[in-house]
Short mmCIF file of C-alpha atoms and ligand atoms in Angstrom, two decimals:
data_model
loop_
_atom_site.label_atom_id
_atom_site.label_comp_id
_atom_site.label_asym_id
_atom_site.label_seq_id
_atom_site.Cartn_x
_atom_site.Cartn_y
_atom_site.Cartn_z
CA UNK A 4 0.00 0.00 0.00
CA UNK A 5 1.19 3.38 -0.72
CA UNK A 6 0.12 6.72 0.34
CA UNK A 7 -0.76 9.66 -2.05
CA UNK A 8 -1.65 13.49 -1.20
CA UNK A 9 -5.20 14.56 -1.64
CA UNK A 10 -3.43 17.64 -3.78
CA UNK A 11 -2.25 15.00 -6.10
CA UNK A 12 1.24 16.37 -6.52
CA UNK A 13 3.62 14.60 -4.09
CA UNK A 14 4.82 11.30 -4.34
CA UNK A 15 3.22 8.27 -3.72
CA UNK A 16 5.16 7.24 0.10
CA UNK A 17 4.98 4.54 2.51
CA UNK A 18 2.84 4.25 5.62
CA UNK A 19 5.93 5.04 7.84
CA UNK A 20 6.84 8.23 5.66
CA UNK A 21 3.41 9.62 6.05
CA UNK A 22 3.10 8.86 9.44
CA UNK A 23 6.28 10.90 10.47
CA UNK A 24 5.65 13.86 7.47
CA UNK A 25 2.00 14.18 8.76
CA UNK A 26 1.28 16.83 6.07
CA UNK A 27 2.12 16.11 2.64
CA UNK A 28 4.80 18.28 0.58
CA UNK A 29 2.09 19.77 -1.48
CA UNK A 30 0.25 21.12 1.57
CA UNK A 31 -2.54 18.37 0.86
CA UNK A 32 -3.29 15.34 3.58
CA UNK A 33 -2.06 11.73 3.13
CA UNK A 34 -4.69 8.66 1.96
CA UNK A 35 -4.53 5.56 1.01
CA UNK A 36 -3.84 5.04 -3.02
CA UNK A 37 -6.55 2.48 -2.90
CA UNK A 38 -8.95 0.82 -0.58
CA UNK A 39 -9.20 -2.72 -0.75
CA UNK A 40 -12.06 -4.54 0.60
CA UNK A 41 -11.89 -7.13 3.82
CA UNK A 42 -11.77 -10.52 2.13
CA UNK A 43 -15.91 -11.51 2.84
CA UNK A 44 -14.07 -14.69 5.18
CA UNK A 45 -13.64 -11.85 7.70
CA UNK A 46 -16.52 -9.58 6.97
CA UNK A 47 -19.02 -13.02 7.90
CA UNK A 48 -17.26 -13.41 10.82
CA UNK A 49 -17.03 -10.05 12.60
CA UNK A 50 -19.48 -11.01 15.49
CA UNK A 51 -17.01 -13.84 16.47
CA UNK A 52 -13.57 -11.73 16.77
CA UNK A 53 -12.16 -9.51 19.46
CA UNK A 54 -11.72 -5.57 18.94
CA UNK A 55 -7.74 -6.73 18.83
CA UNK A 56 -8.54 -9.37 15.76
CA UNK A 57 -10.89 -7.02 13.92
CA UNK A 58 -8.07 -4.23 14.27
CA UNK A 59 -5.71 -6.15 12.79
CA UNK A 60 -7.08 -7.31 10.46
CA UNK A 61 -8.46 -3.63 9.04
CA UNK A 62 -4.74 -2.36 9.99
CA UNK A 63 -3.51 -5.25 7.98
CA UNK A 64 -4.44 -3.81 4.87
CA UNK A 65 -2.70 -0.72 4.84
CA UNK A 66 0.17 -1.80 7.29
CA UNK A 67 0.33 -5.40 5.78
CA UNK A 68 4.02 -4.76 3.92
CA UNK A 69 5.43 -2.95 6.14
CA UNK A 70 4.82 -4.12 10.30
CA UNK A 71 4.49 -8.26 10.53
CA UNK A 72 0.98 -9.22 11.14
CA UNK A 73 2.03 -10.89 14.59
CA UNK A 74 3.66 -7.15 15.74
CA UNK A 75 0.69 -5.30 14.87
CA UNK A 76 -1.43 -7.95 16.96
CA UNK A 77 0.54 -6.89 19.78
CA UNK A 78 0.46 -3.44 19.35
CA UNK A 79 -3.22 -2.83 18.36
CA UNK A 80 -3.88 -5.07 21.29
CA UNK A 81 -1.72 -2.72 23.51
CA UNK A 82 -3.52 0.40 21.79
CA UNK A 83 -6.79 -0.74 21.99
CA UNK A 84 -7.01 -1.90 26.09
CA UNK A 85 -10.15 -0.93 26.92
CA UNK A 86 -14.04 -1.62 25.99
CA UNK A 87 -15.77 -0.42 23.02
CA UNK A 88 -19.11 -1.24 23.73
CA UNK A 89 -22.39 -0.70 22.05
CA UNK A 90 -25.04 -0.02 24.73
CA UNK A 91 -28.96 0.45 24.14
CA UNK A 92 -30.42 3.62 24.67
CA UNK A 93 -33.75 3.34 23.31
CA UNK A 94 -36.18 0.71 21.10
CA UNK A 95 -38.98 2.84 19.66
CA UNK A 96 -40.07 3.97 17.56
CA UNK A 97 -36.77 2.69 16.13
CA UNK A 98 -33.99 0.85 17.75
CA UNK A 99 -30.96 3.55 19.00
CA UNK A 100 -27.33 2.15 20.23
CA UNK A 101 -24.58 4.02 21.33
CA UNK A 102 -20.99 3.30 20.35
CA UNK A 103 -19.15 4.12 23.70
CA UNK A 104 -15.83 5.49 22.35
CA UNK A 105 -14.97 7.10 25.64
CA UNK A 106 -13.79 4.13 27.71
CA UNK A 107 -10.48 4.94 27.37
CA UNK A 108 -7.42 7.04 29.91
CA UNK A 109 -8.94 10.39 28.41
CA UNK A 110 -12.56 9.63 28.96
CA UNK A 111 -12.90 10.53 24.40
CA UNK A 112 -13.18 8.49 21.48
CA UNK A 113 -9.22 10.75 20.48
CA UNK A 114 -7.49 7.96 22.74
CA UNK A 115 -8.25 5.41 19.67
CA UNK A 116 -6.65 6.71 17.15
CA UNK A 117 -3.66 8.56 19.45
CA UNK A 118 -3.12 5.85 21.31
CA UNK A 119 -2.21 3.36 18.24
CA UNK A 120 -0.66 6.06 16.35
CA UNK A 121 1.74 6.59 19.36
CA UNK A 122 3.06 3.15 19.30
CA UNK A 123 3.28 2.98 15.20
CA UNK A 124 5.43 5.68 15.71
CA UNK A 125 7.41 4.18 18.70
CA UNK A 126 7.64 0.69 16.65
CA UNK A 127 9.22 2.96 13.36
CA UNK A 128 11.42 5.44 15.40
CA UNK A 129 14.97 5.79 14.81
CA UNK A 130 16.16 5.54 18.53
CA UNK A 131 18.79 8.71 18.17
CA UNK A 132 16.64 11.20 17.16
CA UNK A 133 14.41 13.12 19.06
CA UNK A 134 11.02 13.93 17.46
CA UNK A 135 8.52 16.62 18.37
CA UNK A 136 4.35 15.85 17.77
CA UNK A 137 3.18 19.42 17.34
CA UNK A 138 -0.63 19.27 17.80
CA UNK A 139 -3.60 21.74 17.86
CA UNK A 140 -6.52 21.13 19.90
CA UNK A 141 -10.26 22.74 20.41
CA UNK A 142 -9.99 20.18 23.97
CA UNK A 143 -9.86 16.72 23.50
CA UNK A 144 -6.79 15.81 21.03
CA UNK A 145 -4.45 17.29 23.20
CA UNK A 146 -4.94 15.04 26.38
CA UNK A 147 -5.85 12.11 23.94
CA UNK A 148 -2.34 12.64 22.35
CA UNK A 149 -0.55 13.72 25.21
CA UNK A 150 -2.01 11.00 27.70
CA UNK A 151 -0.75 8.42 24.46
CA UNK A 152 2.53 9.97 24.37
CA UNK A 153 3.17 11.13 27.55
CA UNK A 154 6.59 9.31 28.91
CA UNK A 155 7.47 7.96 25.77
CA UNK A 156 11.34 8.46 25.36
CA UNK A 157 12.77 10.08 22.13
CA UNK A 158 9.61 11.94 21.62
CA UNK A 159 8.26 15.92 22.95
CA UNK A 160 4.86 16.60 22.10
CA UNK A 161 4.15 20.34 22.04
CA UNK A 162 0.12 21.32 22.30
CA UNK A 163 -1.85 24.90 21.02
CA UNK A 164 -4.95 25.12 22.13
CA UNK A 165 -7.16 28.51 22.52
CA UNK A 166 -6.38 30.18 25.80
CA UNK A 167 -9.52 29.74 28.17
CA UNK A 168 -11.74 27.99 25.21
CA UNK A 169 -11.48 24.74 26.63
CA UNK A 170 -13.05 23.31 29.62
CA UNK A 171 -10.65 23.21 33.12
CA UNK A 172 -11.04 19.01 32.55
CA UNK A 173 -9.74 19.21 29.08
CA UNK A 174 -7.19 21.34 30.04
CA UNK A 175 -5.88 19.37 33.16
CA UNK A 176 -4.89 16.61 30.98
CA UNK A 177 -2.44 18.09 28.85
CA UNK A 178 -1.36 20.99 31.16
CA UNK A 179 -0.18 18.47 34.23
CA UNK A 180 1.25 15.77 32.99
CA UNK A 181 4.36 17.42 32.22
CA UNK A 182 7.86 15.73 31.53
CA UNK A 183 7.77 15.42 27.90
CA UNK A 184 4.92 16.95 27.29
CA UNK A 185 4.34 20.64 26.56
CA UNK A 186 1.11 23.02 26.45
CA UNK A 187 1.40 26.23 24.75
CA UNK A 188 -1.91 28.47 25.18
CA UNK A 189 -2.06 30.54 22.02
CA UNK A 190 -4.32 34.24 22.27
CA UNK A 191 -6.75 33.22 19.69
CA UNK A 192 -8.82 30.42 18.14
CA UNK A 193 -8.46 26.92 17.24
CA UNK A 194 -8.31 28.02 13.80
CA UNK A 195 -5.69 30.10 14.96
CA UNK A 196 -3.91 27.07 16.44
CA UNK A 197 -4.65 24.82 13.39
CA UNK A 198 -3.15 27.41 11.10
CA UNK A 199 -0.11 27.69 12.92
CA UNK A 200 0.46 23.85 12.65
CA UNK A 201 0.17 23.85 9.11
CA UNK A 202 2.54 26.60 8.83
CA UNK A 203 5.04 24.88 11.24
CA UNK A 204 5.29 21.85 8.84
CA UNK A 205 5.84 24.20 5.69
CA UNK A 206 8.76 26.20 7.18
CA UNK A 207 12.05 25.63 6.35
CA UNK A 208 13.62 27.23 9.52
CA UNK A 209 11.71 24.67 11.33
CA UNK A 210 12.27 21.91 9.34
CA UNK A 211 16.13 22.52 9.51
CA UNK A 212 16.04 22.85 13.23
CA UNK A 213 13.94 19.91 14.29
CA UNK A 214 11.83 16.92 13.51
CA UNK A 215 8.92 17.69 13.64
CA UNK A 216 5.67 15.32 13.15
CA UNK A 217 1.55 16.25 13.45
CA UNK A 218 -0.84 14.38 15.66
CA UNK A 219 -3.64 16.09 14.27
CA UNK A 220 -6.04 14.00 12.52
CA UNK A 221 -4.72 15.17 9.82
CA UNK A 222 -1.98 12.53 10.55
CA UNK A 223 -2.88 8.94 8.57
CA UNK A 224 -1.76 7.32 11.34
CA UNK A 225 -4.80 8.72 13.71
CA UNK A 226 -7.54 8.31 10.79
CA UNK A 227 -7.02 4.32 9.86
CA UNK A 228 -7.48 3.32 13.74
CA UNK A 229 -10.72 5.00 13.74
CA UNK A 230 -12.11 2.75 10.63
CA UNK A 231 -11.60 -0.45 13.45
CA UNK A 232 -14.70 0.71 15.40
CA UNK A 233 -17.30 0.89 12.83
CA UNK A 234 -16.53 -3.30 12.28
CA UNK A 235 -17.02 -4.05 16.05
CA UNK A 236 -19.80 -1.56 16.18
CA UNK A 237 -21.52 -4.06 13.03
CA UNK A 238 -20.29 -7.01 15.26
CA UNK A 239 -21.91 -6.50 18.03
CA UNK A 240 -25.47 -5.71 16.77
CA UNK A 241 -28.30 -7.47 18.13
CA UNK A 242 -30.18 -7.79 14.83
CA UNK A 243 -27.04 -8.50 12.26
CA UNK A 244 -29.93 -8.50 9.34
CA UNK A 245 -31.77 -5.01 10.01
CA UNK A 246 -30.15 -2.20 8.05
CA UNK A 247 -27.82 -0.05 10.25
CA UNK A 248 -27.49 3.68 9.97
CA UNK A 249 -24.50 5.51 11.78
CA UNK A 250 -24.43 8.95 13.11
CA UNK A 251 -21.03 10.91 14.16
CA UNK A 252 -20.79 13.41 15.81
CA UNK A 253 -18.41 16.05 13.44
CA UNK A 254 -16.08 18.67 13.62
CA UNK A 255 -12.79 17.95 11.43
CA UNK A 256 -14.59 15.03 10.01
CA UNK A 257 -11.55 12.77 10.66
CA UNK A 258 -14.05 10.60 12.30
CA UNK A 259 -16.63 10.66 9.73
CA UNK A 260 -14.03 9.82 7.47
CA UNK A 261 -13.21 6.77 8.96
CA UNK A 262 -16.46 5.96 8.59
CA UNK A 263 -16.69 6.33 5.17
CA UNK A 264 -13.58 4.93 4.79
CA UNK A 265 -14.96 1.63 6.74
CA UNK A 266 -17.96 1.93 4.21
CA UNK A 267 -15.72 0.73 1.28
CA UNK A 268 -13.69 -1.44 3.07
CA UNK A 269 -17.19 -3.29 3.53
CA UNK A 270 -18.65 -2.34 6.30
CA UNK A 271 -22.46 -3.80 6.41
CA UNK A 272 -23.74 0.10 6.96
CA UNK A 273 -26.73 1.23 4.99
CA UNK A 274 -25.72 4.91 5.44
CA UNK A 275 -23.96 7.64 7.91
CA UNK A 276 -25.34 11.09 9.02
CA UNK A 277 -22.47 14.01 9.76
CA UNK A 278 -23.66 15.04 13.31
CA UNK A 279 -22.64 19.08 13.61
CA UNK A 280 -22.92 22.03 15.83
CA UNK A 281 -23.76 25.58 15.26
CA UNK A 282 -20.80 24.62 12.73
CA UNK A 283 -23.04 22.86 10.08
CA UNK A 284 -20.79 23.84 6.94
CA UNK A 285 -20.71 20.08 5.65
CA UNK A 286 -24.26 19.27 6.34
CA UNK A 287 -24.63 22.86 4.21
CA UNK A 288 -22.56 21.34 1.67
CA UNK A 289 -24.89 18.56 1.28
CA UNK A 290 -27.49 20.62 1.28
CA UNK A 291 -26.77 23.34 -1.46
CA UNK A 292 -23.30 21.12 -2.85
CA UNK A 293 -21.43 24.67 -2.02
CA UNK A 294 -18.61 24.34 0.77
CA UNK A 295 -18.20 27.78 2.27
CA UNK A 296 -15.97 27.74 5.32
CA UNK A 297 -16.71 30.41 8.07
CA UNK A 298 -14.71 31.35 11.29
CA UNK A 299 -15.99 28.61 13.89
CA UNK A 300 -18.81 29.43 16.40
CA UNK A 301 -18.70 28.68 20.38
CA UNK A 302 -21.14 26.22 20.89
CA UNK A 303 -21.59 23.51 24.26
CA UNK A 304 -19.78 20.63 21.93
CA UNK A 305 -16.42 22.86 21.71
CA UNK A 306 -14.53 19.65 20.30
CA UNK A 307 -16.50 20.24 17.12
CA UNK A 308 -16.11 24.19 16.87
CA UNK A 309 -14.27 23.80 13.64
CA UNK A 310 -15.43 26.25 11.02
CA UNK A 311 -13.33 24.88 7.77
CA UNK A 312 -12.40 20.94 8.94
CA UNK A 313 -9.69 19.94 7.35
CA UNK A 314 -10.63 16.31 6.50
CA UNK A 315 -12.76 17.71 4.16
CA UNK A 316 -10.20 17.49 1.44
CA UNK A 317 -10.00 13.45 1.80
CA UNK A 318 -14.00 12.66 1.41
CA UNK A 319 -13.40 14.93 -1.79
CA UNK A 320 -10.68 12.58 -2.70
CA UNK A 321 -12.59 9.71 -2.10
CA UNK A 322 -15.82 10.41 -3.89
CA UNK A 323 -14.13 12.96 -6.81
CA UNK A 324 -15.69 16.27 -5.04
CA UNK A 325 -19.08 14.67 -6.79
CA UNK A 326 -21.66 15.90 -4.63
CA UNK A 327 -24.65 13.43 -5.64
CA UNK A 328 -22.57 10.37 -4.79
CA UNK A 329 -21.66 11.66 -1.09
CA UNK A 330 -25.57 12.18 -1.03
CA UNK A 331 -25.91 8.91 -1.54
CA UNK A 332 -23.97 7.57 1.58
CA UNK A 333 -24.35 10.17 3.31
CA UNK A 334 -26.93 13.05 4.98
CA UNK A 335 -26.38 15.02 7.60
CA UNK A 336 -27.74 17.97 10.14
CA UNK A 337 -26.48 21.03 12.23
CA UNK A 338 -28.29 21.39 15.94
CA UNK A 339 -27.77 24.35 18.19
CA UNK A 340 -27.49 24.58 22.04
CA UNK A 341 -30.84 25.02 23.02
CA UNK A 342 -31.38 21.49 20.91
CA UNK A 343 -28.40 19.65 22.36
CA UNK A 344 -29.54 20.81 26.16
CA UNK A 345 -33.12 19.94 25.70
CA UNK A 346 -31.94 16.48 24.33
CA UNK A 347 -29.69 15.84 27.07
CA UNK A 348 -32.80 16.35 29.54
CA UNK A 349 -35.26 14.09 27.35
CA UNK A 350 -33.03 11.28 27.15
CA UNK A 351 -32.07 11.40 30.45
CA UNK A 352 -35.79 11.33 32.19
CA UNK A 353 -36.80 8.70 29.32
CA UNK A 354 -34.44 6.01 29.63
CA UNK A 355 -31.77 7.32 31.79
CA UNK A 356 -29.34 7.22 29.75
CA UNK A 357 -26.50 10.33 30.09
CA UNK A 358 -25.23 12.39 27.10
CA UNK A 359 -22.25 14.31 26.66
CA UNK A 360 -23.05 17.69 24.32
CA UNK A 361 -20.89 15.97 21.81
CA UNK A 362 -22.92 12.25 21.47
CA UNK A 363 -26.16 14.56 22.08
CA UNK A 364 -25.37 16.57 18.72
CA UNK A 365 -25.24 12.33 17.31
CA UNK A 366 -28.30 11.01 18.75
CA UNK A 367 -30.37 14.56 17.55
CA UNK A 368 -28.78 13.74 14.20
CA UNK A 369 -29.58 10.30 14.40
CA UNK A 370 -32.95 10.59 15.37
CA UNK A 371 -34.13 12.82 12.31
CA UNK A 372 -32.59 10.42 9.80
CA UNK A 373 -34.76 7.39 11.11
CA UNK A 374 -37.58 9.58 11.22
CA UNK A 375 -36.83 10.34 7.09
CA UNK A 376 -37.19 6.37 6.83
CA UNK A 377 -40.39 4.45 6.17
CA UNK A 378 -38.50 1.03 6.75
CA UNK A 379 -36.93 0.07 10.14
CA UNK A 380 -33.71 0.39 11.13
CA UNK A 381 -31.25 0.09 13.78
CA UNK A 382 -29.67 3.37 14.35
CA UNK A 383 -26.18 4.00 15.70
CA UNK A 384 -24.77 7.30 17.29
CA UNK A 385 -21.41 7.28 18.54
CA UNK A 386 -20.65 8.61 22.12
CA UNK A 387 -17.40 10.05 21.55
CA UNK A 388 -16.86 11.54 25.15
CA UNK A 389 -17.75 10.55 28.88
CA UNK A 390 -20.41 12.64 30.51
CA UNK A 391 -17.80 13.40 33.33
CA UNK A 392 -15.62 15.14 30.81
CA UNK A 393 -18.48 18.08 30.49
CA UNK A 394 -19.53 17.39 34.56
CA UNK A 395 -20.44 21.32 34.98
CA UNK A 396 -22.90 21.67 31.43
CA UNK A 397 -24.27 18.17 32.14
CA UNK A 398 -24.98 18.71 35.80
CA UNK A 399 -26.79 21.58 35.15
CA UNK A 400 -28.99 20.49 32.42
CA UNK A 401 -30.14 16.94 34.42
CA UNK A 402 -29.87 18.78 37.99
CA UNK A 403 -28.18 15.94 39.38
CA UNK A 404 -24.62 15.38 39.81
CA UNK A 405 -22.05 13.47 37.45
CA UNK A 406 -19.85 11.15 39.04
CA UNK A 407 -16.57 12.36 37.67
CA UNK A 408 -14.09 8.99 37.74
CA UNK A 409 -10.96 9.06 40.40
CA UNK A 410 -8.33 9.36 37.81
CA UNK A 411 -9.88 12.53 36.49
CA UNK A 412 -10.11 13.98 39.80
CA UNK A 413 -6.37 13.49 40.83
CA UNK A 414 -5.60 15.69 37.30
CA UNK A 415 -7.51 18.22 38.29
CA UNK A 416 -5.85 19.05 41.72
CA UNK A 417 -2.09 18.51 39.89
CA UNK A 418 -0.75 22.13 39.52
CA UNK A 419 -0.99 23.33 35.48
CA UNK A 420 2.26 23.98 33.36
CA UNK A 421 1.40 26.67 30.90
CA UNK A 422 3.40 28.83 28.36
CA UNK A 423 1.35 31.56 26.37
CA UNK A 424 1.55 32.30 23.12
CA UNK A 425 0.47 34.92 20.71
CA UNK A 426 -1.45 33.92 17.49
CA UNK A 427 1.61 33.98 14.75
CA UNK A 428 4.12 31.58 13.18
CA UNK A 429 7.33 33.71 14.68
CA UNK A 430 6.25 33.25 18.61
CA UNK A 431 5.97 29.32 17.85
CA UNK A 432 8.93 29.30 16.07
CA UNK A 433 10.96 30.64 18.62
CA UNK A 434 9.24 28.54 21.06
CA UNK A 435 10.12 25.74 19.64
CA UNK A 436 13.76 26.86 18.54
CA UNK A 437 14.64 28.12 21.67
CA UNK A 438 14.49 25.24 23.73
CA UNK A 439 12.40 25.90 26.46
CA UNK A 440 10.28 22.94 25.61
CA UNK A 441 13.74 20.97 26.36
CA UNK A 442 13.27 18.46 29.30
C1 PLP B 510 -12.80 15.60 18.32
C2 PLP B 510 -14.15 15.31 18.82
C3 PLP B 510 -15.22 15.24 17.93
C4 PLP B 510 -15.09 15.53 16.45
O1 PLP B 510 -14.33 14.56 15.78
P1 PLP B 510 -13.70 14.89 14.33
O2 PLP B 510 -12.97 13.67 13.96
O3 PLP B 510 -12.81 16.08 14.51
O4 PLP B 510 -14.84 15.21 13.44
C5 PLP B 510 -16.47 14.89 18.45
N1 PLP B 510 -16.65 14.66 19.77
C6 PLP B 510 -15.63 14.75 20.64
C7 PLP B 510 -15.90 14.51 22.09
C8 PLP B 510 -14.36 15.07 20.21
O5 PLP B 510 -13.36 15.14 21.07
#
């Protein structure tokens, strides 16, 4: 398997090399040159393999030539240590299941793809060099990909995130781990952050100085993990022959495009819905086929305040920017605050069953597309983060508390490690050619 840019002008790589280059050298993000289907041996069998088996073998096809099948047991098994499950919520009018992705250290769906992508770099690392993982983060990549990284010797991980835009949890679990791991707070927005990422990996200053790698989900290595859930979601249905519709909750649609992804790999899924905020600029572009990006809005599901998401480029890859064939796999809805709260509430007195703002924008999203269908279905919505992680906005909606689990309490009394930025290439720069993120 090689790996192309969506811009179409680099050259075809390796898995490793796109791993470690993150971006592409023609600005555009890494994908597969082809997706091959799981061999239908494996597809019958889903129900009867572990999360380990059925990541291998999806790995497998895109790792296959270059990590033996028995290491990438091992390390998709080490990855992927905790549950995945797929819980009922409710069964009428139609049947609703949530995909519990945030059973992980950080409590979010991030830790699947961050935590495998932090040992397929640790299993392809040249032991003398050092490398830095420069990340941006609207709140839950950076403790996903610090938590994955954090100890893990010939690497620094440096995150941005939006001074004071992300919640005092989120922020406790980069900002205290410290040792390798660095949290820069840059005076502006995620966009801001993003931005300066992508203009980190373009700079030759930079590139001279260090080694630098992304663990956006921009990087390849974060995106493939994600396609392993949507095959032990299938697996563990209750009803394998009732058609399945998935709804995920969106911001960079790294996620969703896992999903799709998953989808021609041979995933037994009728159909996904893209799940947004106040944000909605790819359920506009299904809408009116026009994809206008806007500076992102503050909404209760901050993870997803992304206002021109990046992954974009690869569904365009993947279905030639033809806007009638996405339709076809694909619908999708924006919900604002008032929705998301009111939701939370419902849910909660009706089958007590707790949402994060995040896997509330999913189930909203959900809901409407099995109300579209005459014929019954079994509708998915992923949960992508632990009601704990949002304690203060879900306590207040359900008036009750939120048990918030021990290890997240111990992070919040550790004492922060900060260093603030302004919003421009030159103050990361020197940041990060200075050395003060030296251990
Ligand atoms: C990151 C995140 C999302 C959005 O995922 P994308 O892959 O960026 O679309 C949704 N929910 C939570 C809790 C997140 O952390």
């Amino acid at each position: 398997m090689r790996f192309v840019s969506t811009f179409g002008h680099g050259p075809a790589v390796t898995f490793r090399r796109a791993l470690f280059e993150g971006l592409a050298p023609d600005g555009g993000l890494y994908v597969p040159d082809h997706l091959p289907r799981l061999s239908q041996g494996v597809l019958d069998d889903l129900s009867a393999k572990s999360l380990a088996a059925i990541g291998t073998e999806v790995l497998r096809l895109f790792l296959g030539d270059e990590i033996a099948e028995r290491d990438l047991h091992a390390l998709v098994s080490d990855a992927l240590n905790f549950a995945i499950p797929l819980v009922p919520v409710e069964k009428a009018p139609q049947e609703v299941m949530a995909l519990e992705l945030f059973h992980g250290p950080t409590l979010a769906f991030k830790d699947v793809g961050a935590r495998t992508m932090a040992r397929l770099m640790q299993h392809f690392h040249d032991r003398d060099d050092t490398i830095t993982v420069l990340v941006a983060t609207s709140g839950d990549t950076g403790g996903a990909v610090a938590d994955a990284f954090s100890g893990l010797s010939g690497f620094e991980v440096v995150v941005l995130y939006p001074d004071a835009q992300v919640s005092p949890i989120q922020e406790a679990q980069f900002t205290t781990l410290g040792g390798n791991i660095h949290a820069v707070a840059v005076q502006g927005s995620f966009d801001d952050c993003q931005r300066m990422v992508k203009q980190a990996f373009l700079d030759g200053q930079l590139r001279a100085g260090i080694h630098l790698t992304s663990a956006n989900s921009i990087n390849v290595g974060r995106l493939l993990p994600q396609i392993v859930y949507y095959f032990h979601a299938v697996a563990q249905l209750p009803h394998q022959d009732e058609p399945v519709v998935v709804s995920v909750p969106s911001g960079n649609l790294g996620n969703l495009t896992a999903g799709l992804m998953a989808l021609r790999l041979g995933a037994p899924i009728e159909g996904f819905v893209a799940a947004t905020n106040a944000n909605d600029i790819l359920p506009e572009y299904l809408r009116t086929g026009r994809f206008i990006p806007r500076p992102s809005r503050q909404t209760l599901s901050s993870a997803m305040d992304v206002g021109d998401p990046n992954n974009f480029q690869r569904i365009q890859t993947m279905y030639g920017a033809d806007v009638e064939a996405l339709r076809i796999d694909l619908s999708g809805g924006g919900y604002d605050d008032v929705d998301v709260k009111n939701t939370i509430r419902q849910v909660h007195d009706r089958s007590r069953y707790l949402m994060d703002p995040h896997s509330a924008v999913g189930y909203l999203a959900l809901r409407a597309a099995l109300d579209r269908r005459a014929a019954p279905a079994t509708g998915v919505f992923l949960a992508t983060a632990h009601p704990a992680k949002f304690a203060p906005i879900v306590e207040a909606i359900v008036e009750e508390p939120v048990p918030v689990p021990q290890r997240l309490r111990e992070q919040l009394a550790r004492r922060p490690r900060v260093t603030k930025l302004a919003p421009d290439l030159g103050a990361l720069r020197h940041f990060l050619l200075s050395g003060q993120n030296a251990v």
